[in-house]
mmCIF file of C-alpha atoms and ligand atoms in Angstrom:
data_model
loop_
_atom_site.group_PDB
_atom_site.id
_atom_site.type_symbol
_atom_site.label_atom_id
_atom_site.label_comp_id
_atom_site.label_asym_id
_atom_site.label_seq_id
_atom_site.Cartn_x
_atom_site.Cartn_y
_atom_site.Cartn_z
ATOM 1 C CA MET A 113 34.923 -25.506 -28.353
ATOM 2 C CA ALA A 114 35.824 -24.199 -31.807
ATOM 3 C CA LYS A 115 38.947 -22.815 -33.381
ATOM 4 C CA ILE A 116 38.676 -19.250 -34.704
ATOM 5 C CA LEU A 117 41.379 -18.182 -37.150
ATOM 6 C CA CYS A 118 41.454 -14.402 -37.377
ATOM 7 C CA ILE A 119 43.314 -13.125 -40.460
ATOM 8 C CA ILE A 120 44.033 -9.402 -40.335
ATOM 9 C CA ASP A 121 44.750 -8.448 -43.940
ATOM 10 C CA GLY A 122 47.968 -6.469 -44.404
ATOM 11 C CA MET A 123 48.549 -6.233 -40.636
ATOM 12 C CA THR A 124 52.339 -6.302 -40.493
ATOM 13 C CA ASP A 125 55.001 -3.840 -41.630
ATOM 14 C CA SER A 126 58.324 -2.654 -40.231
ATOM 15 C CA GLY A 127 56.478 -0.447 -37.697
ATOM 16 C CA PHE A 128 54.152 -3.185 -36.392
ATOM 17 C CA PHE A 129 54.803 -4.286 -32.792
ATOM 18 C CA PRO A 130 52.325 -6.541 -30.936
ATOM 19 C CA LYS A 131 53.291 -4.967 -27.625
ATOM 20 C CA ASN A 132 51.436 -1.806 -28.746
ATOM 21 C CA TYR A 133 48.112 -3.674 -28.591
ATOM 22 C CA LYS A 134 46.589 -4.466 -25.240
ATOM 23 C CA ASN A 135 44.894 -7.743 -26.167
ATOM 24 C CA LEU A 136 47.192 -9.041 -28.893
ATOM 25 C CA SER A 137 50.133 -8.650 -26.498
ATOM 26 C CA GLN A 138 48.370 -11.097 -24.123
ATOM 27 C CA MET A 139 48.545 -13.810 -26.798
ATOM 28 C CA GLU A 140 51.395 -16.244 -27.255
ATOM 29 C CA PHE A 141 53.645 -15.937 -30.312
ATOM 30 C CA PHE A 142 54.174 -19.444 -31.639
ATOM 31 C CA GLY A 143 56.031 -19.090 -34.915
ATOM 32 C CA TRP A 144 56.314 -17.639 -38.387
ATOM 33 C CA GLU A 145 54.418 -18.766 -41.466
ATOM 34 C CA ASP A 146 55.727 -18.378 -45.005
ATOM 35 C CA THR A 147 52.312 -17.414 -46.361
ATOM 36 C CA ALA A 148 53.619 -16.109 -49.687
ATOM 37 C CA SER A 149 55.927 -19.143 -50.245
ATOM 38 C CA GLY A 150 57.775 -17.458 -53.089
ATOM 39 C CA ARG A 151 54.611 -16.246 -54.837
ATOM 40 C CA THR A 152 53.517 -12.622 -55.225
ATOM 41 C CA PRO A 153 52.129 -11.762 -51.772
ATOM 42 C CA GLU A 154 48.427 -11.441 -52.542
ATOM 43 C CA THR A 155 45.472 -12.196 -50.286
ATOM 44 C CA LEU A 156 44.179 -15.147 -52.328
ATOM 45 C CA PRO A 157 47.273 -17.422 -52.353
ATOM 46 C CA CYS A 158 48.286 -16.356 -48.835
ATOM 47 C CA VAL A 159 44.898 -17.160 -47.260
ATOM 48 C CA LEU A 160 44.695 -20.453 -49.178
ATOM 49 C CA HIS A 161 48.188 -21.258 -47.863
ATOM 50 C CA LEU A 162 46.969 -20.635 -44.310
ATOM 51 C CA LEU A 163 44.109 -23.081 -44.991
ATOM 52 C CA GLY A 164 46.600 -25.728 -46.100
ATOM 53 C CA ILE A 165 45.946 -25.391 -49.856
ATOM 54 C CA LYS A 166 49.371 -25.107 -51.457
ATOM 55 C CA LYS A 167 48.501 -25.936 -55.077
ATOM 56 C CA ILE A 168 46.366 -23.107 -56.368
ATOM 57 C CA PRO A 169 44.552 -23.290 -59.732
ATOM 58 C CA TYR A 170 46.095 -20.692 -62.041
ATOM 59 C CA TYR A 171 42.913 -19.147 -63.499
ATOM 60 C CA LEU A 172 41.042 -18.895 -60.209
ATOM 61 C CA ARG A 173 40.658 -15.305 -59.064
ATOM 62 C CA GLY A 174 37.965 -13.914 -61.398
ATOM 63 C CA TYR A 175 35.828 -16.981 -60.771
ATOM 64 C CA LEU A 176 35.969 -16.383 -57.006
ATOM 65 C CA GLU A 177 35.099 -12.697 -57.518
ATOM 66 C CA ALA A 178 32.045 -13.839 -59.507
ATOM 67 C CA LEU A 179 31.025 -16.336 -56.806
ATOM 68 C CA GLY A 180 31.475 -13.669 -54.118
ATOM 69 C CA ALA A 181 29.277 -11.210 -55.998
ATOM 70 C CA GLY A 182 26.615 -13.841 -56.728
ATOM 71 C CA ILE A 183 27.207 -13.598 -60.499
ATOM 72 C CA PRO A 184 26.059 -16.724 -62.362
ATOM 73 C CA VAL A 185 28.907 -18.477 -64.177
ATOM 74 C CA GLU A 186 28.938 -21.771 -66.061
ATOM 75 C CA LYS A 187 31.900 -24.110 -66.556
ATOM 76 C CA GLU A 188 32.086 -23.146 -70.259
ATOM 77 C CA ASP A 189 32.283 -19.405 -69.590
ATOM 78 C CA LEU A 190 35.309 -17.128 -69.594
ATOM 79 C CA ILE A 191 35.513 -14.521 -66.847
ATOM 80 C CA LEU A 192 37.612 -11.377 -67.116
ATOM 81 C CA ARG A 193 38.139 -8.661 -64.561
ATOM 82 C CA GLY A 194 37.526 -5.077 -65.596
ATOM 83 C CA SER A 195 39.261 -2.010 -64.135
ATOM 84 C CA ARG A 196 38.106 1.422 -65.224
ATOM 85 C CA TYR A 197 40.725 4.187 -65.476
ATOM 86 C CA PHE A 198 40.805 7.848 -66.402
ATOM 87 C CA LEU A 199 43.132 8.629 -69.300
ATOM 88 C CA ASP A 200 45.602 11.509 -69.115
ATOM 89 C CA GLU A 201 46.402 13.870 -72.019
ATOM 90 C CA ASN A 202 48.861 11.286 -73.446
ATOM 91 C CA HIS A 203 46.174 8.565 -73.462
ATOM 92 C CA VAL A 204 47.845 6.759 -70.548
ATOM 93 C CA PRO A 205 45.544 5.270 -67.847
ATOM 94 C CA SER A 206 46.231 7.530 -64.859
ATOM 95 C CA ARG A 207 43.905 6.889 -61.934
ATOM 96 C CA PRO A 208 40.929 4.632 -61.103
ATOM 97 C CA CYS A 209 37.559 5.895 -62.296
ATOM 98 C CA ASN A 210 34.741 5.160 -59.836
ATOM 99 C CA GLU A 211 31.961 6.785 -61.873
ATOM 100 C CA GLU A 212 28.957 4.633 -62.626
ATOM 101 C CA PHE A 213 29.141 2.870 -65.964
ATOM 102 C CA GLN A 214 27.065 0.329 -67.862
ATOM 103 C CA MET A 215 27.659 -1.428 -71.139
ATOM 104 C CA GLU A 216 26.014 -4.069 -73.272
ATOM 105 C CA ILE A 217 28.359 -6.617 -74.788
ATOM 106 C CA GLU A 218 27.936 -9.114 -77.555
ATOM 107 C CA GLY A 219 28.137 -12.743 -76.409
ATOM 108 C CA GLY A 220 28.401 -11.919 -72.746
ATOM 109 C CA ARG A 221 27.538 -9.758 -69.765
ATOM 110 C CA TYR A 222 29.123 -6.821 -67.959
ATOM 111 C CA TYR A 223 28.788 -6.518 -64.178
ATOM 112 C CA PRO A 224 29.945 -3.365 -62.368
ATOM 113 C CA LEU A 225 31.363 -4.125 -58.908
ATOM 114 C CA GLU A 226 32.677 -1.819 -56.148
ATOM 115 C CA GLY A 227 34.449 1.366 -57.212
ATOM 116 C CA TYR A 228 36.346 1.083 -60.501
ATOM 117 C CA GLN A 229 36.111 -2.694 -60.704
ATOM 118 C CA SER A 230 33.853 -4.907 -62.778
ATOM 119 C CA LEU A 231 33.564 -8.417 -64.201
ATOM 120 C CA PHE A 232 32.913 -9.622 -67.734
ATOM 121 C CA VAL A 233 31.416 -13.034 -68.390
ATOM 122 C CA PHE A 234 31.863 -14.287 -71.959
ATOM 123 C CA LEU A 235 29.408 -17.103 -72.549
ATOM 124 C CA LYS A 236 31.097 -20.338 -73.648
ATOM 125 C CA GLY A 237 34.431 -18.476 -73.816
ATOM 126 C CA ALA A 238 36.383 -20.825 -71.504
ATOM 127 C CA PRO A 239 38.444 -22.419 -74.337
ATOM 128 C CA LEU A 240 39.987 -18.973 -74.976
ATOM 129 C CA VAL A 241 41.567 -18.782 -71.522
ATOM 130 C CA GLU A 242 45.012 -19.931 -72.671
ATOM 131 C CA LYS A 243 44.852 -18.254 -76.079
ATOM 132 C CA ILE A 244 44.387 -14.634 -75.085
ATOM 133 C CA GLN A 245 46.808 -12.102 -73.651
ATOM 134 C CA THR A 246 45.519 -9.362 -71.355
ATOM 135 C CA PHE A 247 47.004 -6.398 -69.522
ATOM 136 C CA GLY A 248 45.994 -5.426 -65.981
ATOM 137 C CA PRO A 249 46.529 -2.325 -63.827
ATOM 138 C CA HIS A 250 49.967 -3.568 -62.701
ATOM 139 C CA GLU A 251 51.119 -3.494 -66.333
ATOM 140 C CA ILE A 252 50.177 0.120 -67.149
ATOM 141 C CA LYS A 253 53.629 1.531 -66.291
ATOM 142 C CA GLY A 254 53.160 4.652 -68.422
ATOM 143 C CA ARG A 255 51.930 2.737 -71.495
ATOM 144 C CA LYS A 256 49.335 4.252 -73.800
ATOM 145 C CA VAL A 257 45.928 2.600 -73.551
ATOM 146 C CA GLU A 258 46.146 1.268 -77.136
ATOM 147 C CA GLU A 259 49.042 -0.968 -76.055
ATOM 148 C CA LEU A 260 46.893 -2.470 -73.307
ATOM 149 C CA GLN A 261 44.217 -3.881 -75.593
ATOM 150 C CA PRO A 262 43.755 -7.638 -75.045
ATOM 151 C CA THR A 263 44.891 -9.809 -77.937
ATOM 152 C CA GLY A 264 44.024 -13.296 -79.159
ATOM 153 C CA HIS A 265 40.324 -12.848 -79.917
ATOM 154 C CA LEU A 266 38.369 -10.268 -81.878
ATOM 155 C CA LEU A 267 35.479 -10.249 -79.396
ATOM 156 C CA LEU A 268 37.712 -9.004 -76.563
ATOM 157 C CA GLU A 269 39.219 -6.346 -78.801
ATOM 158 C CA LYS A 270 35.711 -5.134 -79.674
ATOM 159 C CA VAL A 271 34.667 -4.995 -76.012
ATOM 160 C CA PHE A 272 37.841 -3.100 -75.133
ATOM 161 C CA GLN A 273 37.077 -0.565 -77.887
ATOM 162 C CA LYS A 274 33.506 -0.251 -76.654
ATOM 163 C CA GLY A 275 34.713 0.466 -73.122
ATOM 164 C CA MET A 276 36.923 3.265 -74.397
ATOM 165 C CA GLN A 277 35.477 6.727 -73.757
ATOM 166 C CA LYS A 278 36.955 10.157 -74.450
ATOM 167 C CA ASP A 279 38.708 10.347 -71.087
ATOM 168 C CA SER A 280 38.438 6.796 -69.691
ATOM 169 C CA CYS A 281 38.935 3.132 -70.548
ATOM 170 C CA ILE A 282 38.302 -0.320 -69.092
ATOM 171 C CA LEU A 283 41.240 -2.687 -68.865
ATOM 172 C CA LEU A 284 40.209 -6.316 -69.344
ATOM 173 C CA TRP A 285 42.466 -8.751 -67.521
ATOM 174 C CA GLY A 286 42.727 -11.612 -65.031
ATOM 175 C CA GLU A 287 41.233 -14.277 -67.307
ATOM 176 C CA SER A 288 39.545 -16.984 -65.290
ATOM 177 C CA VAL A 289 37.356 -20.074 -65.552
ATOM 178 C CA ALA A 290 35.253 -22.104 -63.128
ATOM 179 C CA THR A 291 37.341 -24.714 -61.280
ATOM 180 C CA SER A 292 36.421 -27.338 -58.690
ATOM 181 C CA PRO A 293 37.874 -26.868 -55.203
ATOM 182 C CA PRO A 294 40.869 -29.058 -54.228
ATOM 183 C CA LYS A 295 39.274 -29.775 -50.843
ATOM 184 C CA ARG A 296 35.933 -29.056 -49.248
ATOM 185 C CA TYR A 297 35.624 -27.170 -45.953
ATOM 186 C CA LYS A 298 32.022 -27.928 -45.033
ATOM 187 C CA ASN A 299 32.787 -27.744 -41.325
ATOM 188 C CA TRP A 300 34.026 -24.153 -41.568
ATOM 189 C CA GLY A 301 32.177 -20.892 -41.108
ATOM 190 C CA MET A 302 33.530 -17.697 -42.683
ATOM 191 C CA VAL A 303 33.107 -14.040 -41.761
ATOM 192 C CA THR A 304 34.355 -11.468 -44.272
ATOM 193 C CA GLY A 305 33.278 -8.276 -45.998
ATOM 194 C CA LYS A 306 35.604 -8.710 -48.963
ATOM 195 C CA ASN A 307 34.055 -10.056 -52.134
ATOM 196 C CA LEU A 308 37.047 -12.217 -53.074
ATOM 197 C CA LEU A 309 37.032 -13.921 -49.673
ATOM 198 C CA LYS A 310 33.273 -14.507 -49.816
ATOM 199 C CA GLY A 311 33.852 -16.212 -53.155
ATOM 200 C CA MET A 312 36.679 -18.285 -51.692
ATOM 201 C CA GLY A 313 34.431 -19.374 -48.833
ATOM 202 C CA LYS A 314 31.621 -20.356 -51.206
ATOM 203 C CA TRP A 315 34.070 -22.190 -53.479
ATOM 204 C CA LEU A 316 35.376 -24.218 -50.530
ATOM 205 C CA GLU A 317 31.762 -24.858 -49.435
ATOM 206 C CA MET A 318 32.112 -22.970 -46.165
ATOM 207 C CA GLU A 319 29.095 -21.229 -44.683
ATOM 208 C CA VAL A 320 29.674 -17.549 -45.416
ATOM 209 C CA ALA A 321 27.922 -15.285 -42.899
ATOM 210 C CA SER A 322 25.816 -12.454 -44.230
ATOM 211 C CA LEU A 323 26.726 -9.153 -42.612
ATOM 212 C CA GLU A 324 24.891 -5.843 -42.573
ATOM 213 C CA GLY A 325 27.722 -3.451 -41.812
ATOM 214 C CA ALA A 326 30.757 -5.056 -43.431
ATOM 215 C CA THR A 327 32.435 -2.819 -45.998
ATOM 216 C CA GLY A 328 35.810 -4.526 -46.478
ATOM 217 C CA ASP A 329 37.425 -1.286 -45.308
ATOM 218 C CA THR A 330 38.218 0.658 -42.099
ATOM 219 C CA ASP A 331 34.599 1.832 -41.752
ATOM 220 C CA THR A 332 33.389 -1.748 -41.335
ATOM 221 C CA ASP A 333 31.232 -2.804 -38.378
ATOM 222 C CA LEU A 334 33.829 -4.640 -36.283
ATOM 223 C CA GLU A 335 31.452 -5.447 -33.421
ATOM 224 C CA GLU A 336 29.159 -7.266 -35.855
ATOM 225 C CA LYS A 337 32.053 -9.264 -37.329
ATOM 226 C CA GLY A 338 33.267 -10.411 -33.923
ATOM 227 C CA LYS A 339 29.717 -11.322 -32.900
ATOM 228 C CA LYS A 340 29.121 -13.333 -36.095
ATOM 229 C CA ALA A 341 32.389 -15.220 -35.646
ATOM 230 C CA LEU A 342 31.344 -16.224 -32.129
ATOM 231 C CA GLU A 343 27.880 -17.246 -33.376
ATOM 232 C CA LEU A 344 29.393 -19.443 -36.093
ATOM 233 C CA ALA A 345 31.766 -20.944 -33.498
ATOM 234 C CA GLU A 346 28.687 -22.399 -31.773
ATOM 235 C CA ARG A 347 27.805 -24.307 -34.946
ATOM 236 C CA PHE A 348 31.135 -25.090 -36.629
ATOM 237 C CA PRO A 349 34.439 -26.482 -35.291
ATOM 238 C CA PHE A 350 36.394 -23.954 -37.425
ATOM 239 C CA VAL A 351 35.729 -20.314 -38.200
ATOM 240 C CA LEU A 352 37.715 -18.029 -40.485
ATOM 241 C CA LEU A 353 37.345 -14.365 -39.538
ATOM 242 C CA HIS A 354 38.902 -12.068 -42.132
ATOM 243 C CA ILE A 355 39.308 -8.328 -41.473
ATOM 244 C CA ASN A 356 40.433 -6.248 -44.412
ATOM 245 C CA GLY A 357 40.673 -2.519 -43.528
ATOM 246 C CA ALA A 358 44.341 -2.364 -42.432
ATOM 247 C CA ASP A 359 45.406 -3.426 -45.930
ATOM 248 C CA GLU A 360 43.254 -0.691 -47.514
ATOM 249 C CA ALA A 361 44.599 2.004 -45.157
ATOM 250 C CA SER A 362 48.151 0.860 -46.008
ATOM 251 C CA HIS A 363 47.403 1.086 -49.746
ATOM 252 C CA ARG A 364 46.249 4.659 -49.089
ATOM 253 C CA ARG A 365 49.633 5.150 -47.354
ATOM 254 C CA ASN A 366 47.806 6.284 -44.270
ATOM 255 C CA PHE A 367 49.830 5.050 -41.317
ATOM 256 C CA LYS A 368 47.605 6.753 -38.752
ATOM 257 C CA GLU A 369 44.408 5.246 -40.173
ATOM 258 C CA LYS A 370 46.015 1.783 -40.170
ATOM 259 C CA GLU A 371 47.214 2.128 -36.593
ATOM 260 C CA GLU A 372 43.832 3.367 -35.351
ATOM 261 C CA PHE A 373 42.025 0.554 -37.136
ATOM 262 C CA LEU A 374 44.353 -2.098 -35.664
ATOM 263 C CA GLN A 375 43.680 -0.621 -32.206
ATOM 264 C CA LYS A 376 39.946 -0.876 -32.887
ATOM 265 C CA ILE A 377 40.296 -4.535 -33.915
ATOM 266 C CA ASP A 378 42.258 -5.170 -30.736
ATOM 267 C CA GLN A 379 39.608 -3.588 -28.515
ATOM 268 C CA GLN A 380 36.376 -4.441 -30.304
ATOM 269 C CA VAL A 381 37.165 -7.897 -31.712
ATOM 270 C CA LEU A 382 40.186 -9.529 -30.076
ATOM 271 C CA LYS A 383 39.092 -8.672 -26.556
ATOM 272 C CA LYS A 384 35.758 -10.495 -27.009
ATOM 273 C CA LEU A 385 37.318 -13.437 -28.847
ATOM 274 C CA LEU A 386 39.870 -13.915 -26.056
ATOM 275 C CA GLU A 387 37.134 -13.777 -23.397
ATOM 276 C CA SER A 388 35.285 -16.622 -25.159
ATOM 277 C CA LYS A 389 35.850 -20.313 -24.499
ATOM 278 C CA HIS A 390 37.234 -20.860 -28.017
ATOM 279 C CA GLU A 391 40.733 -21.443 -29.263
ATOM 280 C CA ILE A 392 41.857 -18.238 -30.981
ATOM 281 C CA LEU A 393 44.580 -17.813 -33.600
ATOM 282 C CA VAL A 394 45.616 -14.464 -35.050
ATOM 283 C CA THR A 395 47.818 -13.856 -38.074
ATOM 284 C CA SER A 396 48.051 -11.860 -41.285
ATOM 285 C CA ASP A 397 47.931 -13.017 -44.904
ATOM 286 C CA HIS A 398 50.817 -10.722 -45.912
ATOM 287 C CA GLY A 399 52.255 -7.424 -44.757
ATOM 288 C CA THR A 400 51.342 -4.092 -46.364
ATOM 289 C CA ASP A 401 53.712 -1.161 -46.058
ATOM 290 C CA PRO A 402 51.944 2.143 -45.331
ATOM 291 C CA LYS A 403 55.033 4.025 -46.572
ATOM 292 C CA THR A 404 54.980 2.553 -50.101
ATOM 293 C CA GLY A 405 51.397 1.242 -50.242
ATOM 294 C CA GLU A 406 52.737 -2.137 -51.431
ATOM 295 C CA HIS A 407 52.232 -5.688 -50.169
ATOM 296 C CA LEU A 408 55.147 -7.342 -48.368
ATOM 297 C CA GLY A 409 56.040 -11.015 -48.730
ATOM 298 C CA ASP A 410 57.710 -11.460 -45.318
ATOM 299 C CA LEU A 411 57.010 -14.364 -42.995
ATOM 300 C CA GLN A 412 53.880 -13.714 -40.936
ATOM 301 C CA PRO A 413 53.730 -14.082 -37.145
ATOM 302 C CA MET A 414 51.195 -16.490 -35.613
ATOM 303 C CA TYR A 415 49.634 -15.810 -32.221
ATOM 304 C CA LYS A 416 47.419 -18.052 -30.125
ATOM 305 C CA LYS A 417 45.388 -17.597 -27.005
ATOM 306 C CA ARG A 418 47.382 -18.643 -23.940
ATOM 307 C CA ASP A 419 46.199 -21.724 -22.076
ATOM 308 C CA ARG A 420 44.694 -20.804 -18.753
ATOM 309 C CA PRO A 421 46.861 -22.134 -15.881
HETATM 310 ZN ZN1 ZN B 669 46.100 -5.280 -50.540
#
């Protein structure tokens, strides 16, 4: 018998009630978890907290994104995240730009990822990680794009200038370097469609399942995810099943889409997990409010499958 930990990203908000879900309401509530623990409530620290990793390397995220996307990175390299934005008439980044884009950069490589996101790998740039200052999407706040140029090294300034088009720009931010994992989780299997979580799984040496229909959003193939989790549970004592779509629907401020997706998880995934012989735990990494589109740092409820009498 294995233990399957199902993390439903962004599940909770002030309108979330387990009694509204047929299968979740059959589970036993057994306590609250302070997943954010005073940090910004983001998926990465919150999921690591749930895995018992409380001390999180500071420059980690970009490295995990690279691992998740299968991008080769060496210990000496510097990784930066890229976010492409349209510019408004005042030269202020206004909204994400999903159009295809390619660029050649000196001393490194540019990798487009999903949507408006990308990664930059600067070869042998790791020593710069503490010397540079970058500005990410959360720091735009009406500032002109010129004020968001990274500082501390000419190469980054050049790349930023190169990414600047007439009506768009690429913000370079989230500096990161390769880091060894604090623990290894070789007896865990992981099911996720989200690149960051795939990278986390690989970093922790979990077996990360390959999925055909996982999108990391509400159009994901839930049946396949549930099936893979049960398959991995035959081979590993622990399985992490991460389902992302509810967080995305909340960011889109679409309450109805979130609610419908949670119902689908309840019927297509939870039902089958609860019918299995395995121990099942359900929780969320953090809440996401579909009214504001923002993450919430509240305590997260933990549910477990009831013991059969
Ligand atoms: Zn989110």
